[in-house]
mmCIF file of C-alpha atoms and ligand atoms in Angstrom:
data_model
loop_
_atom_site.group_PDB
_atom_site.id
_atom_site.type_symbol
_atom_site.label_atom_id
_atom_site.label_comp_id
_atom_site.label_asym_id
_atom_site.label_seq_id
_atom_site.Cartn_x
_atom_site.Cartn_y
_atom_site.Cartn_z
ATOM 1 C CA MET L 1 77.068 32.464 153.165
ATOM 2 C CA PHE L 2 78.814 35.447 155.301
ATOM 3 C CA THR L 3 76.272 35.694 157.936
ATOM 4 C CA ASN L 4 74.174 31.770 159.327
ATOM 5 C CA GLY L 5 75.596 30.078 156.091
ATOM 6 C CA PRO L 6 76.966 26.666 157.136
ATOM 7 C CA MET L 7 79.895 26.813 158.449
ATOM 8 C CA LEU L 8 78.199 27.825 161.310
ATOM 9 C CA LEU L 9 75.548 25.430 161.799
ATOM 10 C CA GLN L 10 79.622 23.210 162.007
ATOM 11 C CA PHE L 11 80.136 25.033 164.999
ATOM 12 C CA GLU L 12 77.243 25.362 167.079
ATOM 13 C CA THR L 13 76.637 21.621 166.340
ATOM 14 C CA ALA L 14 80.233 21.353 167.607
ATOM 15 C CA PHE L 15 79.876 23.525 170.637
ATOM 16 C CA ALA L 16 76.606 22.584 171.879
ATOM 17 C CA ASP L 17 78.605 19.263 172.003
ATOM 18 C CA PHE L 18 81.061 20.861 174.173
ATOM 19 C CA CYS L 19 78.994 22.420 176.109
ATOM 20 C CA GLY L 20 76.573 19.445 176.343
ATOM 21 C CA THR L 21 73.731 20.875 175.477
ATOM 22 C CA ARG L 22 70.854 20.332 172.857
ATOM 23 C CA HIS L 23 70.946 23.610 172.059
ATOM 24 C CA CYS L 24 73.998 26.135 170.348
ATOM 25 C CA ILE L 25 72.679 29.672 168.590
ATOM 26 C CA GLY L 26 75.722 31.402 167.566
ATOM 27 C CA VAL L 27 74.804 35.433 167.871
ATOM 28 C CA SER L 28 76.944 38.443 167.171
ATOM 29 C CA SER L 29 78.392 39.111 171.070
ATOM 30 C CA GLY L 30 78.249 37.518 173.959
ATOM 31 C CA THR L 31 76.525 41.338 175.351
ATOM 32 C CA ASP L 32 73.969 40.090 172.560
ATOM 33 C CA ALA L 33 73.225 36.855 173.524
ATOM 34 C CA LEU L 34 72.342 37.880 177.529
ATOM 35 C CA ARG L 35 69.732 39.706 175.647
ATOM 36 C CA PHE L 36 68.737 37.314 173.835
ATOM 37 C CA ALA L 37 68.520 34.705 176.672
ATOM 38 C CA LEU L 38 66.552 37.037 178.570
ATOM 39 C CA LEU L 39 63.843 38.358 175.817
ATOM 40 C CA ALA L 40 63.727 34.192 174.944
ATOM 41 C CA ALA L 41 63.146 33.286 178.753
ATOM 42 C CA GLY L 42 59.908 35.534 178.836
ATOM 43 C CA ILE L 43 61.659 38.379 180.753
ATOM 44 C CA GLY L 44 60.850 41.613 179.875
ATOM 45 C CA ALA L 45 58.930 45.425 180.988
ATOM 46 C CA GLY L 46 58.290 45.649 184.972
ATOM 47 C CA GLN L 47 60.522 42.315 186.564
ATOM 48 C CA ALA L 48 63.129 42.637 188.350
ATOM 49 C CA VAL L 49 66.770 40.156 187.642
ATOM 50 C CA ILE L 50 69.344 39.316 190.702
ATOM 51 C CA THR L 51 72.698 39.672 189.388
ATOM 52 C CA VAL L 52 75.953 40.339 190.552
ATOM 53 C CA PRO L 53 77.422 44.041 191.488
ATOM 54 C CA ASN L 54 81.534 43.044 190.077
ATOM 55 C CA SER L 55 80.662 41.958 187.005
ATOM 56 C CA PHE L 56 81.398 43.696 182.641
ATOM 57 C CA ILE L 57 78.413 46.528 182.465
ATOM 58 C CA ALA L 58 77.144 44.027 179.500
ATOM 59 C CA THR L 59 75.599 41.418 182.294
ATOM 60 C CA ALA L 60 73.566 44.645 183.332
ATOM 61 C CA GLU L 61 72.924 46.349 180.606
ATOM 62 C CA ALA L 62 71.127 42.370 178.844
ATOM 63 C CA VAL L 63 69.008 42.968 182.300
ATOM 64 C CA VAL L 64 67.986 46.369 181.136
ATOM 65 C CA GLN L 65 67.400 46.006 177.666
ATOM 66 C CA SER L 66 65.226 43.557 177.462
ATOM 67 C CA GLY L 67 63.218 45.151 179.348
ATOM 68 C CA ALA L 68 63.702 44.093 183.049
ATOM 69 C CA LEU L 69 65.704 45.598 185.629
ATOM 70 C CA PRO L 70 68.921 44.331 187.563
ATOM 71 C CA GLU L 71 68.226 43.792 191.835
ATOM 72 C CA PHE L 72 72.086 43.068 192.540
ATOM 73 C CA VAL L 73 72.666 40.523 195.522
ATOM 74 C CA ASP L 74 76.945 40.823 196.859
ATOM 75 C CA VAL L 75 79.590 38.144 196.173
ATOM 76 C CA ASP L 76 81.785 35.889 198.297
ATOM 77 C CA PRO L 77 85.201 37.294 198.962
ATOM 78 C CA THR L 78 86.600 34.210 198.683
ATOM 79 C CA THR L 79 85.456 33.134 195.519
ATOM 80 C CA CYS L 80 84.066 36.328 193.725
ATOM 81 C CA ASN L 81 80.998 35.260 192.812
ATOM 82 C CA LEU L 82 76.971 35.287 193.514
ATOM 83 C CA SER L 83 76.989 34.434 197.508
ATOM 84 C CA VAL L 84 74.560 32.056 198.042
ATOM 85 C CA ASN L 85 73.627 33.552 200.835
ATOM 86 C CA LYS L 86 73.013 36.765 200.617
ATOM 87 C CA LEU L 87 70.596 35.460 197.494
ATOM 88 C CA ARG L 88 68.928 33.506 200.405
ATOM 89 C CA GLU L 89 69.214 36.448 202.474
ATOM 90 C CA TYR L 90 67.631 38.152 199.793
ATOM 91 C CA LEU L 91 65.069 36.395 198.463
ATOM 92 C CA SER L 92 63.251 35.900 202.149
ATOM 93 C CA ALA L 93 63.970 39.200 203.457
ATOM 94 C CA HIS L 94 64.326 41.402 200.413
ATOM 95 C CA CYS L 95 61.337 39.698 199.089
ATOM 96 C CA ARG L 96 57.893 39.042 198.994
ATOM 97 C CA ARG L 97 54.772 37.301 197.539
ATOM 98 C CA GLU L 98 51.468 38.844 196.422
ATOM 99 C CA GLY L 99 48.318 38.272 194.443
ATOM 100 C CA GLU L 100 49.247 34.874 192.205
ATOM 101 C CA GLY L 101 52.177 33.833 195.041
ATOM 102 C CA HIS L 102 54.205 36.101 192.573
ATOM 103 C CA LEU L 103 57.837 37.312 194.092
ATOM 104 C CA ILE L 104 58.182 40.990 194.842
ATOM 105 C CA SER L 105 60.953 43.163 195.635
ATOM 106 C CA ARG L 106 60.341 45.108 198.423
ATOM 107 C CA ARG L 107 63.154 47.705 197.039
ATOM 108 C CA SER L 108 61.765 48.200 192.945
ATOM 109 C CA GLY L 109 58.090 46.282 194.036
ATOM 110 C CA ARG L 110 59.083 44.529 190.686
ATOM 111 C CA ARG L 111 58.651 41.312 190.124
ATOM 112 C CA VAL L 112 61.549 39.527 191.003
ATOM 113 C CA THR L 113 61.451 36.332 187.633
ATOM 114 C CA ALA L 114 64.961 35.595 187.451
ATOM 115 C CA ILE L 115 68.841 35.047 188.280
ATOM 116 C CA LEU L 116 71.861 35.533 186.537
ATOM 117 C CA PRO L 117 75.035 34.706 187.966
ATOM 118 C CA VAL L 118 78.016 35.143 186.470
ATOM 119 C CA HIS L 119 81.119 32.407 186.678
ATOM 120 C CA LEU L 120 83.597 35.013 186.969
ATOM 121 C CA TYR L 121 87.247 35.168 186.258
ATOM 122 C CA GLY L 122 86.021 31.570 184.301
ATOM 123 C CA GLN L 123 85.232 29.573 187.887
ATOM 124 C CA PRO L 124 81.356 28.600 188.209
ATOM 125 C CA ALA L 125 79.445 29.859 190.806
ATOM 126 C CA ASP L 126 78.210 27.243 193.615
ATOM 127 C CA MET L 127 75.335 26.636 191.083
ATOM 128 C CA ASP L 128 73.237 23.550 192.930
ATOM 129 C CA PRO L 129 72.168 26.322 195.748
ATOM 130 C CA ILE L 130 71.686 29.053 193.152
ATOM 131 C CA MET L 131 69.330 26.372 191.052
ATOM 132 C CA GLU L 132 67.779 24.668 194.543
ATOM 133 C CA LEU L 133 66.688 28.844 195.439
ATOM 134 C CA ALA L 134 65.335 29.057 191.806
ATOM 135 C CA GLU L 135 63.102 26.267 191.800
ATOM 136 C CA HIS L 136 61.688 27.054 194.642
ATOM 137 C CA HIS L 137 60.872 30.656 194.215
ATOM 138 C CA GLU L 138 60.224 29.853 190.329
ATOM 139 C CA LEU L 139 62.732 32.323 188.950
ATOM 140 C CA ALA L 140 64.429 31.255 185.430
ATOM 141 C CA VAL L 141 67.951 30.981 185.834
ATOM 142 C CA ILE L 142 70.305 32.458 183.302
ATOM 143 C CA GLU L 143 74.156 31.743 183.170
ATOM 144 C CA ASP L 144 77.057 34.329 182.313
ATOM 145 C CA ALA L 145 78.884 31.545 180.757
ATOM 146 C CA CYS L 146 80.359 34.891 178.469
ATOM 147 C CA GLN L 147 84.470 33.816 180.408
ATOM 148 C CA ALA L 148 83.750 30.198 181.044
ATOM 149 C CA HIS L 149 83.969 28.289 178.583
ATOM 150 C CA GLY L 150 85.007 25.060 179.049
ATOM 151 C CA ALA L 151 85.011 25.911 183.283
ATOM 152 C CA GLU L 152 83.005 22.674 185.187
ATOM 153 C CA TYR L 153 81.243 22.818 188.032
ATOM 154 C CA ILE L 154 80.560 18.888 190.004
ATOM 155 C CA SER L 155 76.661 19.036 190.572
ATOM 156 C CA GLN L 156 75.770 16.896 193.773
ATOM 157 C CA ALA L 157 72.203 17.096 192.209
ATOM 158 C CA ALA L 158 73.434 15.271 188.781
ATOM 159 C CA ASN L 159 76.415 13.615 190.898
ATOM 160 C CA ARG L 160 78.945 14.917 187.989
ATOM 161 C CA TRP L 161 81.079 17.332 186.478
ATOM 162 C CA ARG L 162 78.463 19.514 184.359
ATOM 163 C CA PRO L 163 80.274 22.111 181.804
ATOM 164 C CA ALA L 164 79.348 26.117 182.723
ATOM 165 C CA GLY L 165 76.958 27.140 180.451
ATOM 166 C CA SER L 166 75.006 23.029 180.542
ATOM 167 C CA ILE L 167 72.701 24.232 183.984
ATOM 168 C CA GLY L 168 70.307 26.660 184.162
ATOM 169 C CA ARG L 169 67.783 27.385 181.714
ATOM 170 C CA ALA L 170 69.526 28.396 179.312
ATOM 171 C CA ALA L 171 73.541 30.461 178.851
ATOM 172 C CA ALA L 172 74.891 32.927 176.867
ATOM 173 C CA PHE L 173 78.847 32.832 176.035
ATOM 174 C CA SER L 174 81.445 35.679 174.752
ATOM 175 C CA PHE L 175 84.067 34.783 172.278
ATOM 176 C CA TYR L 176 85.536 38.191 171.741
ATOM 177 C CA PRO L 177 89.124 37.866 170.909
ATOM 178 C CA GLY L 178 90.681 37.275 174.561
ATOM 179 C CA LYS L 179 88.594 35.108 175.922
ATOM 180 C CA ASN L 180 88.936 31.711 176.477
ATOM 181 C CA LEU L 181 88.011 30.877 172.888
ATOM 182 C CA GLY L 182 88.175 34.349 171.070
ATOM 183 C CA ALA L 183 86.994 34.790 167.371
ATOM 184 C CA CYS L 184 88.762 37.432 165.127
ATOM 185 C CA GLY L 185 86.280 39.952 165.892
ATOM 186 C CA GLU L 186 83.199 39.820 167.967
ATOM 187 C CA ALA L 187 80.709 37.116 168.898
ATOM 188 C CA GLY L 188 78.813 35.304 170.767
ATOM 189 C CA ALA L 189 76.652 32.223 172.079
ATOM 190 C CA VAL L 190 73.380 31.341 173.860
ATOM 191 C CA THR L 191 73.238 27.404 174.751
ATOM 192 C CA THR L 192 69.851 25.664 176.220
ATOM 193 C CA ASP L 193 68.468 21.832 176.583
ATOM 194 C CA ASP L 194 65.125 24.095 176.378
ATOM 195 C CA ASP L 195 63.734 23.803 172.823
ATOM 196 C CA GLU L 196 61.739 26.896 172.719
ATOM 197 C CA LEU L 197 64.118 28.852 174.080
ATOM 198 C CA ALA L 198 66.546 27.685 171.594
ATOM 199 C CA ARG L 199 63.785 28.275 168.654
ATOM 200 C CA LYS L 200 62.776 32.425 170.115
ATOM 201 C CA VAL L 201 66.667 33.233 169.975
ATOM 202 C CA ARG L 202 66.961 32.020 166.600
ATOM 203 C CA MET L 203 64.341 34.660 166.069
ATOM 204 C CA LEU L 204 65.352 36.939 167.826
ATOM 205 C CA ARG L 205 69.067 36.833 166.532
ATOM 206 C CA ASP L 206 67.385 37.093 162.873
ATOM 207 C CA HIS L 207 64.805 40.024 162.824
ATOM 208 C CA GLY L 208 62.439 38.052 164.195
ATOM 209 C CA GLN L 209 61.972 35.732 160.847
ATOM 210 C CA ALA L 210 60.706 32.739 161.647
ATOM 211 C CA HIS L 211 61.190 31.724 157.488
ATOM 212 C CA LYS L 212 62.168 34.131 154.889
ATOM 213 C CA TYR L 213 60.619 37.417 155.279
ATOM 214 C CA GLU L 214 58.037 36.348 157.937
ATOM 215 C CA HIS L 215 58.423 37.975 160.992
ATOM 216 C CA ALA L 216 56.925 36.215 163.353
ATOM 217 C CA ILE L 217 57.825 38.551 166.766
ATOM 218 C CA GLU L 218 59.931 41.283 166.384
ATOM 219 C CA GLY L 219 63.627 40.611 166.984
ATOM 220 C CA TYR L 220 67.849 41.996 166.401
ATOM 221 C CA ASN L 221 70.081 41.854 163.641
ATOM 222 C CA GLY L 222 72.510 40.194 165.784
ATOM 223 C CA ARG L 223 74.308 37.300 163.693
ATOM 224 C CA MET L 224 77.214 35.422 163.674
ATOM 225 C CA ASP L 225 79.970 35.467 161.076
ATOM 226 C CA THR L 226 80.055 32.890 159.629
ATOM 227 C CA ILE L 227 83.905 33.558 158.718
ATOM 228 C CA GLN L 228 83.744 33.770 162.917
ATOM 229 C CA ALA L 229 82.434 30.382 163.321
ATOM 230 C CA GLY L 230 84.983 29.086 160.990
ATOM 231 C CA ILE L 231 87.776 30.118 162.716
ATOM 232 C CA LEU L 232 86.147 29.546 166.774
ATOM 233 C CA LEU L 233 85.218 25.621 164.853
ATOM 234 C CA ALA L 234 89.119 25.346 164.207
ATOM 235 C CA LYS L 235 90.088 27.157 167.541
ATOM 236 C CA LEU L 236 87.968 25.428 169.717
ATOM 237 C CA ARG L 237 89.891 21.546 168.579
ATOM 238 C CA ARG L 238 92.258 23.749 171.105
ATOM 239 C CA LEU L 239 90.552 24.706 173.476
ATOM 240 C CA GLN L 240 90.733 21.410 176.133
ATOM 241 C CA GLU L 241 94.393 21.364 175.544
ATOM 242 C CA TRP L 242 94.275 25.640 176.134
ATOM 243 C CA ASN L 243 92.706 25.261 179.102
ATOM 244 C CA GLN L 244 94.969 22.452 180.873
ATOM 245 C CA GLN L 245 97.930 24.928 180.322
ATOM 246 C CA ARG L 246 96.201 27.920 181.976
ATOM 247 C CA ARG L 247 95.490 25.103 184.953
ATOM 248 C CA SER L 248 99.078 24.870 184.593
ATOM 249 C CA ALA L 249 99.969 27.497 184.684
ATOM 250 C CA ALA L 250 97.197 28.739 188.020
ATOM 251 C CA SER L 251 99.158 25.747 190.243
ATOM 252 C CA ARG L 252 102.468 27.405 189.380
ATOM 253 C CA TYR L 253 100.931 31.001 190.348
ATOM 254 C CA ARG L 254 99.493 28.855 193.404
ATOM 255 C CA GLU L 255 103.418 28.324 194.598
ATOM 256 C CA LEU L 256 105.292 30.702 193.187
ATOM 257 C CA PHE L 257 103.004 33.323 195.769
ATOM 258 C CA ALA L 258 102.915 30.981 198.503
ATOM 259 C CA GLU L 259 106.189 32.608 199.617
ATOM 260 C CA CYS L 260 105.119 36.115 198.135
ATOM 261 C CA PRO L 261 102.945 37.650 202.067
ATOM 262 C CA GLY L 262 100.168 40.320 201.705
ATOM 263 C CA VAL L 263 99.543 38.695 197.946
ATOM 264 C CA GLY L 264 95.279 36.784 197.822
ATOM 265 C CA LEU L 265 95.042 33.859 196.205
ATOM 266 C CA PRO L 266 91.727 32.932 194.123
ATOM 267 C CA ARG L 267 89.826 30.146 196.191
ATOM 268 C CA GLU L 268 88.986 27.953 193.999
ATOM 269 C CA PRO L 269 86.190 25.435 195.823
ATOM 270 C CA ASP L 270 86.144 21.427 195.537
ATOM 271 C CA TYR L 271 82.703 21.817 193.241
ATOM 272 C CA ALA L 272 84.896 24.313 190.393
ATOM 273 C CA ARG L 273 87.141 23.442 187.611
ATOM 274 C CA SER L 274 87.802 27.195 186.909
ATOM 275 C CA ASN L 275 89.166 27.120 183.207
ATOM 276 C CA TYR L 276 91.476 30.222 184.388
ATOM 277 C CA HIS L 277 90.390 32.961 182.057
ATOM 278 C CA LEU L 278 91.728 36.012 184.703
ATOM 279 C CA PHE L 279 94.472 34.818 187.397
ATOM 280 C CA VAL L 280 93.581 37.279 189.775
ATOM 281 C CA ILE L 281 95.248 38.152 192.819
ATOM 282 C CA ARG L 282 93.940 40.564 196.186
ATOM 283 C CA VAL L 283 96.500 43.185 196.987
ATOM 284 C CA ALA L 284 95.968 46.505 199.284
ATOM 285 C CA GLU L 285 99.280 48.825 197.024
ATOM 286 C CA ARG L 286 97.286 47.383 194.120
ATOM 287 C CA ASP L 287 96.930 50.743 192.406
ATOM 288 C CA ALA L 288 100.696 51.508 192.427
ATOM 289 C CA LEU L 289 101.848 47.811 192.061
ATOM 290 C CA LEU L 290 99.212 47.975 188.663
ATOM 291 C CA GLU L 291 101.915 50.967 187.726
ATOM 292 C CA HIS L 292 105.025 49.512 188.866
ATOM 293 C CA LEU L 293 103.931 46.526 187.021
ATOM 294 C CA GLY L 294 103.663 48.984 183.807
ATOM 295 C CA GLU L 295 106.796 50.025 184.273
ATOM 296 C CA ALA L 296 108.869 46.787 184.171
ATOM 297 C CA GLY L 297 106.692 45.989 181.203
ATOM 298 C CA ILE L 298 104.475 43.682 182.553
ATOM 299 C CA GLY L 299 100.420 43.498 181.369
ATOM 300 C CA ALA L 300 97.973 43.920 184.186
ATOM 301 C CA ALA L 301 94.722 44.683 184.326
ATOM 302 C CA ILE L 302 91.806 45.499 186.597
ATOM 303 C CA HIS L 303 88.850 43.415 186.175
ATOM 304 C CA TYR L 304 86.833 45.484 187.141
ATOM 305 C CA PRO L 305 87.354 48.789 189.121
ATOM 306 C CA VAL L 306 84.212 50.274 189.179
ATOM 307 C CA PRO L 307 81.322 48.188 190.711
ATOM 308 C CA ILE L 308 78.135 48.259 188.239
ATOM 309 C CA HIS L 309 75.968 49.687 190.554
ATOM 310 C CA LEU L 310 78.318 53.262 191.159
ATOM 311 C CA GLN L 311 78.742 53.462 187.216
ATOM 312 C CA SER L 312 76.599 56.737 186.383
ATOM 313 C CA ALA L 313 75.258 54.349 183.476
ATOM 314 C CA PHE L 314 73.152 52.994 186.226
ATOM 315 C CA ARG L 315 72.899 56.326 188.853
ATOM 316 C CA TYR L 316 68.668 55.783 187.773
ATOM 317 C CA LEU L 317 68.641 52.841 190.042
ATOM 318 C CA GLY L 318 69.324 54.465 193.235
ATOM 319 C CA TYR L 319 71.873 52.624 194.830
ATOM 320 C CA LYS L 320 75.197 53.883 196.798
ATOM 321 C CA SER L 321 78.345 53.532 198.132
ATOM 322 C CA GLY L 322 78.572 50.960 201.164
ATOM 323 C CA ASP L 323 75.312 49.095 199.713
ATOM 324 C CA PHE L 324 77.934 45.791 198.250
ATOM 325 C CA PRO L 325 81.097 45.968 200.695
ATOM 326 C CA VAL L 326 82.053 42.607 199.523
ATOM 327 C CA ALA L 327 81.640 44.201 195.391
ATOM 328 C CA GLU L 328 83.170 47.446 196.924
ATOM 329 C CA ARG L 329 86.182 45.959 198.288
ATOM 330 C CA LEU L 330 87.126 44.061 195.497
ATOM 331 C CA ALA L 331 86.647 46.599 193.499
ATOM 332 C CA THR L 332 90.344 48.606 194.706
ATOM 333 C CA GLU L 333 92.215 44.803 196.118
ATOM 334 C CA VAL L 334 91.820 43.180 192.265
ATOM 335 C CA LEU L 335 94.700 42.334 190.382
ATOM 336 C CA SER L 336 94.570 40.053 187.029
ATOM 337 C CA VAL L 337 98.142 39.055 186.262
ATOM 338 C CA PRO L 338 99.477 37.034 183.415
ATOM 339 C CA MET L 339 97.614 34.381 181.950
ATOM 340 C CA TYR L 340 96.995 32.857 178.900
ATOM 341 C CA PRO L 341 98.016 29.065 177.642
ATOM 342 C CA HIS L 342 101.575 30.254 176.576
ATOM 343 C CA LEU L 343 102.513 31.844 179.335
ATOM 344 C CA GLN L 344 106.152 30.068 180.206
ATOM 345 C CA SER L 345 106.785 29.426 183.705
ATOM 346 C CA SER L 346 109.950 31.576 183.596
ATOM 347 C CA GLU L 347 107.665 34.545 182.571
ATOM 348 C CA GLN L 348 105.638 33.664 185.838
ATOM 349 C CA GLU L 349 108.487 34.108 188.095
ATOM 350 C CA ARG L 350 109.764 37.145 186.698
ATOM 351 C CA VAL L 351 105.853 38.450 187.402
ATOM 352 C CA VAL L 352 105.776 37.349 190.786
ATOM 353 C CA GLU L 353 109.223 38.466 191.623
ATOM 354 C CA VAL L 354 108.394 42.265 190.224
ATOM 355 C CA ILE L 355 104.634 41.853 192.947
ATOM 356 C CA ARG L 356 107.701 41.127 195.881
ATOM 357 C CA ASN L 357 109.896 43.399 195.573
ATOM 358 C CA PHE L 358 107.477 46.059 195.314
ATOM 359 C CA LEU L 359 105.088 44.566 198.258
ATOM 360 C CA PRO L 360 106.240 45.482 202.012
ATOM 361 C CA THR L 361 107.983 42.275 203.584
ATOM 362 C CA GLU L 362 105.846 40.492 206.449
ATOM 363 C CA SER L 363 108.733 41.856 209.181
ATOM 364 C CA GLU L 364 107.958 45.365 207.536
ATOM 365 C CA THR L 365 103.968 44.543 207.479
ATOM 366 C CA ALA L 366 104.312 43.690 210.744
ATOM 367 C CA ARG L 367 106.489 47.002 211.969
ATOM 368 C CA LEU L 368 103.966 49.356 210.151
ATOM 369 C CA ALA L 369 100.962 47.244 211.763
ATOM 370 C CA ALA L 370 103.082 47.781 215.611
ATOM 371 C CA VAL L 371 103.873 51.393 214.593
ATOM 372 C CA SER L 372 100.078 52.252 214.353
HETATM 373 C C1 PLP K 1 81.106 39.077 182.440
HETATM 374 C C2 PLP K 1 80.485 38.822 180.772
HETATM 375 N N1 PLP K 1 79.031 38.978 180.164
HETATM 376 C C3 PLP K 1 79.218 39.654 179.477
HETATM 377 C C4 PLP K 1 80.288 40.274 178.413
HETATM 378 C C5 PLP K 1 80.126 40.840 177.185
HETATM 379 O O1 PLP K 1 80.712 39.941 176.090
HETATM 380 P P1 PLP K 1 80.756 40.714 174.799
HETATM 381 O O2 PLP K 1 81.796 41.507 174.902
HETATM 382 O O3 PLP K 1 80.923 39.735 173.885
HETATM 383 O O4 PLP K 1 79.595 41.638 174.313
HETATM 384 C C6 PLP K 1 81.779 39.894 178.745
HETATM 385 C C7 PLP K 1 82.846 40.072 177.774
HETATM 386 O O5 PLP K 1 83.608 40.892 177.815
HETATM 387 C C8 PLP K 1 81.711 39.329 180.125
HETATM 388 O O6 PLP K 1 83.287 39.218 180.238
#
């Protein structure tokens, strides 16, 4: 009853309904959700999976743990998500066709089998062209929706808004406590319309069992605690309302920051309805500003200060500084300012005032530019 209990099934049914998918399989973390989704989609040894360098490290860890290796493609500077132009360029210029038509990476010689777009900060990546390219090249698409509970994408192909996590072959969600839908501990889920993939994920999370003590495949201990499912089920009822509150807070930030030169704001393209897991601004003097905010008692953070391709853990992949200029620049400029459903307008005014007082005014910026 403590793991895989009846309340888990209730939560899985409710979250699948929320995402508009046939299946939701609760697991023990977002990282496990990514790993199991990749494994169940057939990703494994000798393969390469395309993803972005500016995500939480778990995105790349899951790829490696499936047996494949990540190959990075740079992101769009205005959305911070996978650049469709760079993806197209990667597929045409950095891959070749071999043998039975397999797509081979010129960089690693590995067969490219999947794309793992990340809906960073809760804003969906541009999924229509990604799905089109994936179909053309016969690649599986697994969405990293770990930050995107309730975010939506308007699909021209489907002529409707689609929830993040319902577009690719499967998706991974994290219910880490700080997420828009957070457990009181670790938890995650895979969503999919694919019956066979769902069946495999159910086995992978539970030691590969098809039935008790019948281990059809080698699996993992990746189950969700029933108590977390109960907490998530209760919180799920409020998720739409909380996301709406975050969206209102994001609009207020946009108004306030409009009069704050030197602050770059996140672009929300027409195709995306972000859940504003994070509200991420861009500033030149980021590290000093972070310290200044801390001194003023305002909690801010950096997501993420070191791109994955420059992390020591992934040195063996052979990437170097300069390989992904957009992701690398973002890592020096992004700053997540306070964002949560019950954030008050007066608190936002104070955040913006502290930032405005710290940054040089427009005339000072012009004077400094003239001097240099
Ligand atoms: C983009 C992204 N991918 C994967 C994960 C991993 O999720 P978890 O921490 O639940 O394993 C996270 C969570 O922080 C995330 O933000």
